[in-house]
Structure formats: structure tokens, C-alpha cells
Amino acid sequence: MSKKIRTAVVGLNMGLQHAYAFHESEQADLRWVVDLDEARAKSVAEELGCSYTSDWTAILDEVDAVSLCTPHHLHAPQALQAIAAGKHVLVEKPLANTEEDCLRVIRAAEEKKVTLMMAYVLRYIPAIVRLKEVLNSGRYGRPINASCWVEGFLPPNPDSWFARKEKLGGGVLFSHGCHYVDLLLWFFGKPELVASLGTRLGTEWMEGEGTAHATIAFSSGTLGHVSCSWGIKHSGAPARFHIQTTEGLLALPADYRKIEWVTDKGTETIYEEAPASIERKSGSVKYEVEHFLSCIAGGREPETNGRDALRSHRTIWAMYASRGEKVPEAAR
Ligand SMILES: NC(=O)c1ccc[n+]([C@@H]2O[C@H](COP(=O)([O-])OP(=O)(O)OC[C@H]3O[C@@H](n4cnc5c(N)ncnc54)[C@H](O)[C@@H]3O)[C@@H](O)[C@H]2O)c1
């Protein structure tokens, strides 16, 4: 049996799922968990039987790979430091807050020949992988319109890094919507035109927009739309994705467990995830973490690599740069 990959997780909020996934994996040996909040790191370490520290730079020599699950403005400097030390890196989204920093990290990983993977967790969820296959099969018609709803409520936290545009890298569209822009690009290919509008209404504690509507026109003719918000107390959205094709509707519920095909003949479930035989604490993160570890072991490029992430970040930056057309006075 090949040697296990020695791992560390930095940042233990979202990173807790990463720690669970490394702990559960046959491919990994979770050595360290790290958080500035040492008490938190200690309690996670006790649960998972590994070491803990608040200084991630001190333990780099003892691991092969790190997961960076820290605030967005830290992703680039931390990734660059880990890569310089020859470590494989799994970075929570987004890769970095600027194009320049994304390119720096991507080039550094290429030069050092280490694995750089983006933690786009949704890309590895079985129902999403199946939806991509369904779309590629051509059996369900040509996609005309894809709508996606990601609407929730983030308790106001004006003192957090989330509130600062410079640290978050923008607003909800960049921070959370990036998953769904990434999926739309993966599903439908080349984006041609983009537009977006955002508001801070209801999320005034954030400097960036807390609610956004973003639209992509793909070169195929398909239109994609993401409605995302951190200010909505009652969403009532009909699904996570609705994809209307020339033949019917493909619907993916928000729990990502099945795909429905709706036509004038009725509704057919074309995919349903089997109930898990064992409940894993890592949830969906286990899929991306297994992919990361397999890519390291096999020297393969991850599906969600740095260049792929940069492509979807560039699409969002183009959305932010787009300006709504002013409605003429006569129409108001
Ligand atoms: N994929 C998803 O669904 C999902 C969900 C939530 C968050 N995220 C991503 O995870 C990342 C972290 O977000 P979060 O919500 O967990 O943030 P958070 O602020 O709640 O937690 C970040 C943790 O990192 C620690 N930390 C900060 N700087 C550190 C440092 N230098 N060394 C060690 N620890 C440090 C903090 O103490 C904190 O515990 C972000 O990239 C975010 O976008 C992804």
C-alpha cells in the first residue's frame, strides 16, 4: 500500500469539514489542525487524534499537503508560502481576491510542480456530476435557460472580515455565488456576455453587495442566471437549479440528492442518491478531498484547478464591471 499523504488543515470553521474528510480518508494521515483560536484547534485535535497549533507556518515541514480554509484575503499569501515550501494545496474558494494574485499562485504551483486545487465542493457531489453527464448526453434537449437560486440569511456581523469588501473580495456574488458561476461555466461552456446588479438593502452591515442577480449569455445561446443573497429570511425558491431545455425541465432540489425531468408527460426522477450507509461528518467535502488526495497520489491535474477557478473569477469580475443601463426619465 502506498504511503499516506500527511495533511494539515488551517482555519477550523469551514475547515472542520476538511479535517473530518482527511481523518476519514484511507489516503490521508491528518497530522495537524490549525486555528488562531488555540482552544478551538485543541478541541478539534482531541476529537480527531492529531496535533494542533495556532502557527501553521511552524508545521509545514511535517506535512505533504495543506487545506487553506481561512478568510479570502489570506488565501494568496498563505498559498504562496505553502507552495514555496513544496506543499500541495487545497484552497477554499475563491482562489484570491485579484487576478494578479490568482496568477501568482497558479504560476508558483506550476513552477514547483505541486497540486493546486480549488475547493469547489459542489463539483464533486454525485447529483451535480450526474447533471453534467445528463446535459452532455444531449438526450434531454438543448438548454435554453438555467436559473439558480442561492438565498439565505447571514446574521449581521459588522466586525467580521465578511463585512469588509477588501477582505471578502467583493460581495455575496464573489464569495458565495462563485460556486454557481463556476457550475454554469462547467455546464454550458464559453461565456460571451455577462451582466449583474447588486444591492446592500437588508445587508447594510456588509460593504459589498449582499444580494445579487447575475446573468451569462453563453456562445451556445443558453442563458444562465444566478440569484444569490445573504439577506433573505424566507427564500421559497423552487429548487437550486432549473434548467429548461427545448424538450422539458431538469430540476435539481436544494439538497442536491436528485434530478427530476419534467415534461408534458409528467415528472420522472432520473437520478436519486442512495441513502448513505454510514453518516460521515465530512458531508459532501469528502468527495473533493478524495479527489485532491488522488490527484496528489497520481500526479494528476485536479478537475477544479487554479486556471479553471481564474476563468470563473474573471467572469465574476466582468459581471461587477458591467453597469446597468440607466432607465430614461420618461419611463420612470
Ligand atoms: N464551500 C462552502 O460551502 C463554504 C462555506 C463556508 C465557507 N467557505 C470558505 O471557507 C473559508 C473560510 O470561511 P469560514 O466561513 O470558515 O470563515 P470563518 O471566519 O468563520 O473561519 C475562519 C477560521 O480561520 C481562522 N484563521 C484565520 N486566520 C488564520 C491563520 N492565519 N491561521 C490559522 N487560522 C486562521 C479563524 O480563527 C477562524 O476560525 C473561506 O474561503 C470561505 O469562502 C466555503
CSV table of C-alpha atoms and ligand atoms in Angstrom, one decimal:
chain,number,residue,atom,x,y,z
A,1,MET,CA,0.0,0.0,0.0
A,2,SER,CA,1.3,3.4,-0.9
A,3,LYS,CA,2.3,5.9,1.8
A,4,LYS,CA,-0.5,8.1,3.3
A,5,ILE,CA,-0.4,11.8,2.5
A,6,ARG,CA,0.4,13.8,5.6
A,7,THR,CA,-2.1,16.7,5.8
A,8,ALA,CA,-2.9,19.8,7.8
A,9,VAL,CA,-6.0,22.0,7.9
A,10,VAL,CA,-5.7,25.7,8.5
A,11,GLY,CA,-8.8,27.5,9.7
A,12,LEU,CA,-11.4,25.4,11.6
A,13,ASN,CA,-14.8,26.7,10.8
A,14,MET,CA,-15.4,25.5,7.2
A,15,GLY,CA,-12.1,23.7,7.7
A,16,LEU,CA,-13.7,21.4,10.2
A,17,GLN,CA,-15.3,19.5,7.3
A,18,HIS,CA,-11.9,19.3,5.6
A,19,ALA,CA,-10.4,17.9,8.8
A,20,TYR,CA,-13.1,15.3,9.1
A,21,ALA,CA,-12.6,14.3,5.5
A,22,PHE,CA,-8.9,13.9,5.9
A,23,HIS,CA,-9.5,12.0,9.1
A,24,GLU,CA,-12.0,9.6,7.4
A,25,SER,CA,-9.8,9.1,4.3
A,26,GLU,CA,-7.8,6.0,3.7
A,27,GLN,CA,-5.4,8.1,1.6
A,28,ALA,CA,-4.6,10.6,4.3
A,29,ASP,CA,-2.9,11.0,7.6
A,30,LEU,CA,-4.3,14.1,9.3
A,31,ARG,CA,-1.3,15.3,11.3
A,32,TRP,CA,-2.2,18.9,12.3
A,33,VAL,CA,-5.2,21.2,12.7
A,34,VAL,CA,-4.5,24.9,13.0
A,35,ASP,CA,-6.5,27.9,14.1
A,36,LEU,CA,-5.6,31.2,15.6
A,37,ASP,CA,-8.2,30.3,18.3
A,38,GLU,CA,-6.0,27.7,20.0
A,39,ALA,CA,-8.8,26.4,22.2
A,40,ARG,CA,-10.8,25.5,19.1
A,41,ALA,CA,-7.7,23.8,17.5
A,42,LYS,CA,-7.2,21.9,20.7
A,43,SER,CA,-10.7,20.6,20.9
A,44,VAL,CA,-10.7,19.5,17.2
A,45,ALA,CA,-7.3,17.8,17.7
A,46,GLU,CA,-8.6,15.9,20.7
A,47,GLU,CA,-11.6,14.7,18.7
A,48,LEU,CA,-9.6,13.6,15.7
A,49,GLY,CA,-6.4,12.4,17.5
A,50,CYS,CA,-3.9,14.8,15.8
A,51,SER,CA,-1.7,17.7,16.9
A,52,TYR,CA,-2.7,21.3,17.0
A,53,THR,CA,-1.2,24.7,16.8
A,54,SER,CA,-2.1,28.3,16.1
A,55,ASP,CA,1.0,28.9,13.9
A,56,TRP,CA,0.6,27.0,10.6
A,57,THR,CA,4.0,28.0,9.3
A,58,ALA,CA,5.7,26.1,12.1
A,59,ILE,CA,4.4,22.7,11.0
A,60,LEU,CA,4.9,22.9,7.2
A,61,ASP,CA,8.0,20.6,7.4
A,62,GLU,CA,5.8,17.9,8.9
A,63,VAL,CA,3.1,17.6,6.2
A,64,ASP,CA,2.8,17.0,2.4
A,65,ALA,CA,-0.4,19.0,1.8
A,66,VAL,CA,-2.4,21.7,3.4
A,67,SER,CA,-6.0,22.8,3.2
A,68,LEU,CA,-6.4,26.6,3.5
A,69,CYS,CA,-9.8,27.4,4.9
A,70,THR,CA,-9.1,31.0,6.0
A,71,PRO,CA,-10.5,34.4,5.1
A,72,HIS,CA,-10.2,35.3,1.4
A,73,HIS,CA,-7.5,38.0,1.7
A,74,LEU,CA,-5.2,35.3,3.3
A,75,HIS,CA,-5.6,32.7,0.5
A,76,ALA,CA,-2.9,34.1,-1.8
A,77,PRO,CA,-0.2,34.8,0.7
A,78,GLN,CA,-0.8,31.6,2.5
A,79,ALA,CA,-0.9,29.5,-0.7
A,80,LEU,CA,2.3,31.2,-1.9
A,81,GLN,CA,4.1,30.3,1.3
A,82,ALA,CA,2.9,26.7,1.3
A,83,ILE,CA,3.8,26.3,-2.4
A,84,ALA,CA,7.2,27.8,-1.8
A,85,ALA,CA,7.7,25.1,0.8
A,86,GLY,CA,6.8,22.4,-1.8
A,87,LYS,CA,3.4,21.6,-0.3
A,88,HIS,CA,0.3,20.5,-2.2
A,89,VAL,CA,-2.5,23.0,-1.6
A,90,LEU,CA,-6.3,22.7,-1.4
A,91,VAL,CA,-7.7,26.3,-1.2
A,92,GLU,CA,-11.2,27.1,-0.2
A,93,LYS,CA,-12.9,29.4,-2.7
A,94,PRO,CA,-12.1,31.9,-4.0
A,95,LEU,CA,-8.5,31.4,-5.1
A,96,ALA,CA,-7.6,35.0,-4.4
A,97,ASN,CA,-9.2,38.4,-4.4
A,98,THR,CA,-7.4,39.8,-7.5
A,99,GLU,CA,-6.4,38.5,-10.9
A,100,GLU,CA,-2.8,39.3,-10.2
A,101,ASP,CA,-2.7,37.2,-7.0
A,102,CYS,CA,-4.5,34.3,-8.7
A,103,LEU,CA,-1.9,34.2,-11.4
A,104,ARG,CA,0.9,34.4,-8.9
A,105,VAL,CA,-0.4,31.4,-7.1
A,106,ILE,CA,-1.1,29.4,-10.3
A,107,ARG,CA,2.4,30.1,-11.7
A,108,ALA,CA,4.1,29.3,-8.4
A,109,ALA,CA,2.3,25.9,-8.2
A,110,GLU,CA,3.2,25.2,-11.8
A,111,GLU,CA,6.9,26.0,-11.2
A,112,LYS,CA,7.0,23.9,-8.0
A,113,LYS,CA,5.1,21.1,-9.6
A,114,VAL,CA,2.7,20.8,-6.7
A,115,THR,CA,-1.0,20.1,-6.8
A,116,LEU,CA,-3.2,23.2,-6.5
A,117,MET,CA,-6.9,22.5,-6.2
A,118,MET,CA,-9.9,24.8,-5.6
A,119,ALA,CA,-12.3,23.5,-3.0
A,120,TYR,CA,-15.4,23.8,-5.3
A,121,VAL,CA,-17.3,21.3,-3.2
A,122,LEU,CA,-20.4,21.2,-5.4
A,123,ARG,CA,-18.4,20.0,-8.5
A,124,TYR,CA,-17.9,16.6,-6.8
A,125,ILE,CA,-21.3,16.0,-5.4
A,126,PRO,CA,-22.8,12.9,-7.2
A,127,ALA,CA,-26.1,14.6,-8.3
A,128,ILE,CA,-24.1,17.5,-9.9
A,129,VAL,CA,-21.7,15.2,-11.6
A,130,ARG,CA,-24.7,13.3,-12.9
A,131,LEU,CA,-26.4,16.6,-14.1
A,132,LYS,CA,-23.3,17.4,-16.1
A,133,GLU,CA,-23.5,13.9,-17.7
A,134,VAL,CA,-27.2,14.4,-18.4
A,135,LEU,CA,-26.6,17.8,-20.1
A,136,ASN,CA,-23.7,16.4,-22.1
A,137,SER,CA,-25.7,13.4,-23.3
A,138,GLY,CA,-28.0,15.6,-25.4
A,139,ARG,CA,-30.9,13.3,-24.6
A,140,TYR,CA,-32.8,16.0,-22.8
A,141,GLY,CA,-32.8,18.6,-25.5
A,142,ARG,CA,-30.8,21.8,-25.8
A,143,PRO,CA,-30.6,24.0,-22.7
A,144,ILE,CA,-32.3,27.3,-23.2
A,145,ASN,CA,-32.3,28.8,-19.8
A,146,ALA,CA,-30.7,27.9,-16.5
A,147,SER,CA,-31.8,29.5,-13.3
A,148,CYS,CA,-30.1,29.1,-9.9
A,149,TRP,CA,-31.3,30.3,-6.5
A,150,VAL,CA,-28.9,30.6,-3.6
A,151,GLU,CA,-30.8,32.6,-1.0
A,152,GLY,CA,-30.2,32.6,2.7
A,153,PHE,CA,-29.7,34.8,5.8
A,154,LEU,CA,-26.3,35.5,7.2
A,155,PRO,CA,-26.6,37.0,10.7
A,156,PRO,CA,-25.2,40.6,10.6
A,157,ASN,CA,-21.6,40.7,11.7
A,158,PRO,CA,-20.2,44.1,11.0
A,159,ASP,CA,-16.9,43.4,12.8
A,160,SER,CA,-16.1,40.3,10.7
A,161,TRP,CA,-13.9,40.0,7.6
A,162,PHE,CA,-17.1,39.2,5.7
A,163,ALA,CA,-18.2,42.9,6.2
A,164,ARG,CA,-15.0,44.3,4.5
A,165,LYS,CA,-15.1,44.4,0.8
A,166,GLU,CA,-11.3,44.3,0.5
A,167,LYS,CA,-11.1,41.2,2.6
A,168,LEU,CA,-14.1,39.3,1.1
A,169,GLY,CA,-13.1,40.4,-2.4
A,170,GLY,CA,-16.5,41.8,-3.2
A,171,GLY,CA,-19.9,40.8,-2.0
A,172,VAL,CA,-22.1,37.7,-2.0
A,173,LEU,CA,-21.7,37.1,-5.7
A,174,PHE,CA,-17.9,36.7,-5.4
A,175,SER,CA,-18.0,34.9,-2.1
A,176,HIS,CA,-20.9,32.5,-2.4
A,177,GLY,CA,-22.2,33.0,-6.0
A,178,CYS,CA,-18.7,31.9,-7.3
A,179,HIS,CA,-19.8,28.2,-6.8
A,180,TYR,CA,-22.7,28.7,-9.1
A,181,VAL,CA,-21.0,30.8,-11.7
A,182,ASP,CA,-18.3,28.0,-11.8
A,183,LEU,CA,-21.1,25.4,-12.3
A,184,LEU,CA,-22.8,27.4,-15.1
A,185,LEU,CA,-19.4,27.7,-16.9
A,186,TRP,CA,-18.8,24.0,-16.4
A,187,PHE,CA,-22.2,23.0,-17.7
A,188,PHE,CA,-22.5,25.4,-20.6
A,189,GLY,CA,-19.0,26.2,-21.8
A,190,LYS,CA,-17.9,29.6,-23.2
A,191,PRO,CA,-19.5,32.7,-21.7
A,192,GLU,CA,-20.0,35.6,-24.2
A,193,LEU,CA,-21.8,38.3,-22.3
A,194,VAL,CA,-22.4,39.0,-18.6
A,195,ALA,CA,-24.4,41.5,-16.6
A,196,SER,CA,-25.1,41.9,-12.9
A,197,LEU,CA,-26.9,44.1,-10.4
A,198,GLY,CA,-26.4,44.1,-6.7
A,199,THR,CA,-27.9,45.8,-3.6
A,200,ARG,CA,-26.9,46.3,0.0
A,201,LEU,CA,-30.6,46.6,1.1
A,202,GLY,CA,-31.1,44.4,4.1
A,203,THR,CA,-27.3,43.7,4.4
A,204,GLU,CA,-26.1,47.2,5.1
A,205,TRP,CA,-23.5,45.7,7.6
A,206,MET,CA,-21.6,44.5,4.5
A,207,GLU,CA,-19.6,46.9,2.3
A,208,GLY,CA,-20.1,44.6,-0.7
A,209,GLU,CA,-23.5,43.7,-2.1
A,210,GLY,CA,-25.4,41.2,0.0
A,211,THR,CA,-27.9,40.4,-2.8
A,212,ALA,CA,-27.0,40.0,-6.5
A,213,HIS,CA,-28.6,39.0,-9.7
A,214,ALA,CA,-26.1,37.8,-12.4
A,215,THR,CA,-26.7,36.7,-15.9
A,216,ILE,CA,-24.5,35.0,-18.5
A,217,ALA,CA,-25.2,34.6,-22.2
A,218,PHE,CA,-23.2,31.6,-23.5
A,219,SER,CA,-21.9,31.2,-27.0
A,220,SER,CA,-24.3,28.2,-27.4
A,221,GLY,CA,-27.2,30.6,-26.9
A,222,THR,CA,-28.0,29.3,-23.4
A,223,LEU,CA,-28.8,31.9,-20.8
A,224,GLY,CA,-27.7,31.3,-17.2
A,225,HIS,CA,-28.9,33.3,-14.2
A,226,VAL,CA,-27.8,33.2,-10.5
A,227,SER,CA,-29.9,34.9,-7.8
A,228,CYS,CA,-27.9,34.9,-4.6
A,229,SER,CA,-28.4,36.6,-1.3
A,230,TRP,CA,-27.3,36.7,2.3
A,231,GLY,CA,-30.2,38.9,3.3
A,232,ILE,CA,-33.2,36.7,2.7
A,233,LYS,CA,-35.0,35.3,5.7
A,234,HIS,CA,-37.5,33.3,3.7
A,235,SER,CA,-36.4,32.1,0.3
A,236,GLY,CA,-39.2,30.0,-1.1
A,237,ALA,CA,-37.0,29.3,-4.1
A,238,PRO,CA,-38.4,26.3,-6.2
A,239,ALA,CA,-35.1,24.5,-6.5
A,240,ARG,CA,-31.3,25.0,-6.6
A,241,PHE,CA,-31.3,24.8,-10.4
A,242,HIS,CA,-34.0,24.8,-13.0
A,243,ILE,CA,-32.7,24.1,-16.5
A,244,GLN,CA,-35.3,24.5,-19.2
A,245,THR,CA,-34.4,22.8,-22.4
A,246,THR,CA,-36.0,22.5,-25.8
A,247,GLU,CA,-37.8,19.3,-24.6
A,248,GLY,CA,-38.6,19.9,-20.9
A,249,LEU,CA,-37.3,21.0,-17.5
A,250,LEU,CA,-34.4,19.5,-15.5
A,251,ALA,CA,-34.8,20.3,-11.8
A,252,LEU,CA,-32.2,19.9,-9.0
A,253,PRO,CA,-33.5,20.4,-5.5
A,254,ALA,CA,-31.5,22.4,-3.0
A,255,ASP,CA,-30.4,19.2,-1.1
A,256,TYR,CA,-28.6,18.0,-4.2
A,257,ARG,CA,-29.9,14.5,-3.9
A,258,LYS,CA,-31.9,14.0,-7.0
A,259,ILE,CA,-32.6,15.2,-10.6
A,260,GLU,CA,-36.1,15.4,-11.9
A,261,TRP,CA,-37.2,15.6,-15.6
A,262,VAL,CA,-40.5,17.4,-16.2
A,263,THR,CA,-42.3,17.2,-19.5
A,264,ASP,CA,-46.0,17.3,-20.5
A,265,LYS,CA,-46.0,13.5,-19.8
A,266,GLY,CA,-45.3,14.1,-16.1
A,267,THR,CA,-42.3,14.1,-13.8
A,268,GLU,CA,-39.6,11.4,-13.8
A,269,THR,CA,-36.8,11.1,-11.3
A,270,ILE,CA,-33.8,10.4,-13.4
A,271,TYR,CA,-31.3,10.3,-10.6
A,272,GLU,CA,-31.6,9.8,-6.9
A,273,GLU,CA,-28.7,9.4,-4.4
A,274,ALA,CA,-28.9,6.2,-2.4
A,275,PRO,CA,-29.2,6.9,1.4
A,276,ALA,CA,-25.8,6.8,3.0
A,277,SER,CA,-24.9,3.6,4.7
A,278,ILE,CA,-22.7,5.5,7.2
A,279,GLU,CA,-23.3,9.1,8.2
A,280,ARG,CA,-20.0,10.9,7.6
A,281,LYS,CA,-19.2,14.1,9.5
A,282,SER,CA,-17.3,15.4,6.4
A,283,GLY,CA,-20.5,15.6,4.4
A,284,SER,CA,-20.0,16.5,0.7
A,285,VAL,CA,-16.5,17.7,1.4
A,286,LYS,CA,-15.4,14.1,1.4
A,287,TYR,CA,-15.7,13.9,-2.4
A,288,GLU,CA,-13.5,16.9,-3.1
A,289,VAL,CA,-10.9,15.8,-0.5
A,290,GLU,CA,-10.7,12.3,-2.0
A,291,HIS,CA,-10.2,13.9,-5.4
A,292,PHE,CA,-7.4,16.1,-4.1
A,293,LEU,CA,-5.6,13.2,-2.5
A,294,SER,CA,-6.0,11.0,-5.6
A,295,CYS,CA,-4.6,13.9,-7.8
A,296,ILE,CA,-1.5,14.2,-5.5
A,297,ALA,CA,-1.0,10.4,-5.5
A,298,GLY,CA,-1.4,10.1,-9.2
A,299,GLY,CA,0.3,13.3,-10.2
A,300,ARG,CA,-3.0,14.3,-12.0
A,301,GLU,CA,-4.4,17.8,-12.5
A,302,PRO,CA,-7.5,18.4,-10.4
A,303,GLU,CA,-10.8,19.0,-12.1
A,304,THR,CA,-11.1,22.3,-10.3
A,305,ASN,CA,-7.6,23.6,-10.8
A,306,GLY,CA,-6.3,27.2,-10.4
A,307,ARG,CA,-6.7,28.1,-14.1
A,308,ASP,CA,-10.3,26.9,-14.1
A,309,ALA,CA,-11.0,29.0,-11.0
A,310,LEU,CA,-9.5,32.0,-12.5
A,311,ARG,CA,-11.8,31.7,-15.5
A,312,SER,CA,-14.9,31.8,-13.3
A,313,HIS,CA,-13.4,34.6,-11.1
A,314,ARG,CA,-12.7,36.6,-14.3
A,315,THR,CA,-16.3,36.1,-15.3
A,316,ILE,CA,-17.5,37.5,-12.0
A,317,TRP,CA,-15.1,40.4,-12.2
A,318,ALA,CA,-16.6,41.2,-15.7
A,319,MET,CA,-20.1,41.0,-14.0
A,320,TYR,CA,-19.0,43.5,-11.4
A,321,ALA,CA,-17.6,45.8,-14.1
A,322,SER,CA,-20.9,45.7,-16.1
A,323,ARG,CA,-23.2,48.5,-15.4
A,324,GLY,CA,-26.9,48.5,-15.7
A,325,GLU,CA,-28.3,50.8,-18.4
A,326,LYS,CA,-30.0,53.8,-16.9
A,327,VAL,CA,-33.7,53.8,-17.4
A,328,PRO,CA,-34.8,57.0,-19.2
A,329,GLU,CA,-36.6,59.6,-17.2
A,330,ALA,CA,-39.6,59.2,-19.4
A,331,ALA,CA,-40.1,55.6,-18.4
A,332,ARG,CA,-39.9,56.2,-14.6
B,1,LIG,N1,-17.6,25.6,0.3
B,1,LIG,C1,-18.5,26.2,1.1
B,1,LIG,O1,-19.7,25.8,1.0
B,1,LIG,C2,-18.0,27.1,2.1
B,1,LIG,C3,-18.8,27.5,3.2
B,1,LIG,C4,-18.3,28.4,4.1
B,1,LIG,C5,-17.1,28.9,3.9
B,1,LIG,N2,-16.3,28.6,2.9
B,1,LIG,C6,-15.0,29.2,2.7
B,1,LIG,O2,-14.1,28.7,3.7
B,1,LIG,C7,-13.2,29.8,4.0
B,1,LIG,C8,-13.3,30.1,5.5
B,1,LIG,O3,-14.6,30.6,5.7
B,1,LIG,P1,-15.3,30.5,7.1
B,1,LIG,O4,-16.7,30.8,6.9
B,1,LIG,O5,-14.9,29.2,7.7
B,1,LIG,O6,-14.6,31.7,7.9
B,1,LIG,P2,-14.5,32.0,9.4
B,1,LIG,O7,-14.1,33.4,9.6
B,1,LIG,O8,-15.8,31.6,10.1
B,1,LIG,O9,-13.4,30.9,10.0
B,1,LIG,C9,-12.1,31.1,9.6
B,1,LIG,C10,-11.2,30.4,10.7
B,1,LIG,O10,-9.9,30.6,10.3
B,1,LIG,C11,-9.1,31.0,11.4
B,1,LIG,N3,-7.9,31.7,10.9
B,1,LIG,C12,-7.9,33.0,10.4
B,1,LIG,N4,-6.6,33.3,10.1
B,1,LIG,C13,-5.9,32.2,10.4
B,1,LIG,C14,-4.5,32.0,10.4
B,1,LIG,N5,-3.6,32.9,9.8
B,1,LIG,N6,-4.0,30.8,10.8
B,1,LIG,C15,-4.9,29.9,11.3
B,1,LIG,N7,-6.2,30.1,11.4
B,1,LIG,C16,-6.7,31.3,11.0
B,1,LIG,C17,-10.1,31.8,12.2
B,1,LIG,O11,-9.7,31.9,13.6
B,1,LIG,C18,-11.4,31.1,12.0
B,1,LIG,O12,-11.6,30.1,13.0
B,1,LIG,C19,-13.5,30.9,3.0
B,1,LIG,O13,-12.7,30.8,1.9
B,1,LIG,C20,-14.9,30.7,2.7
B,1,LIG,O14,-15.3,31.2,1.4
B,1,LIG,C21,-16.8,27.7,2.0
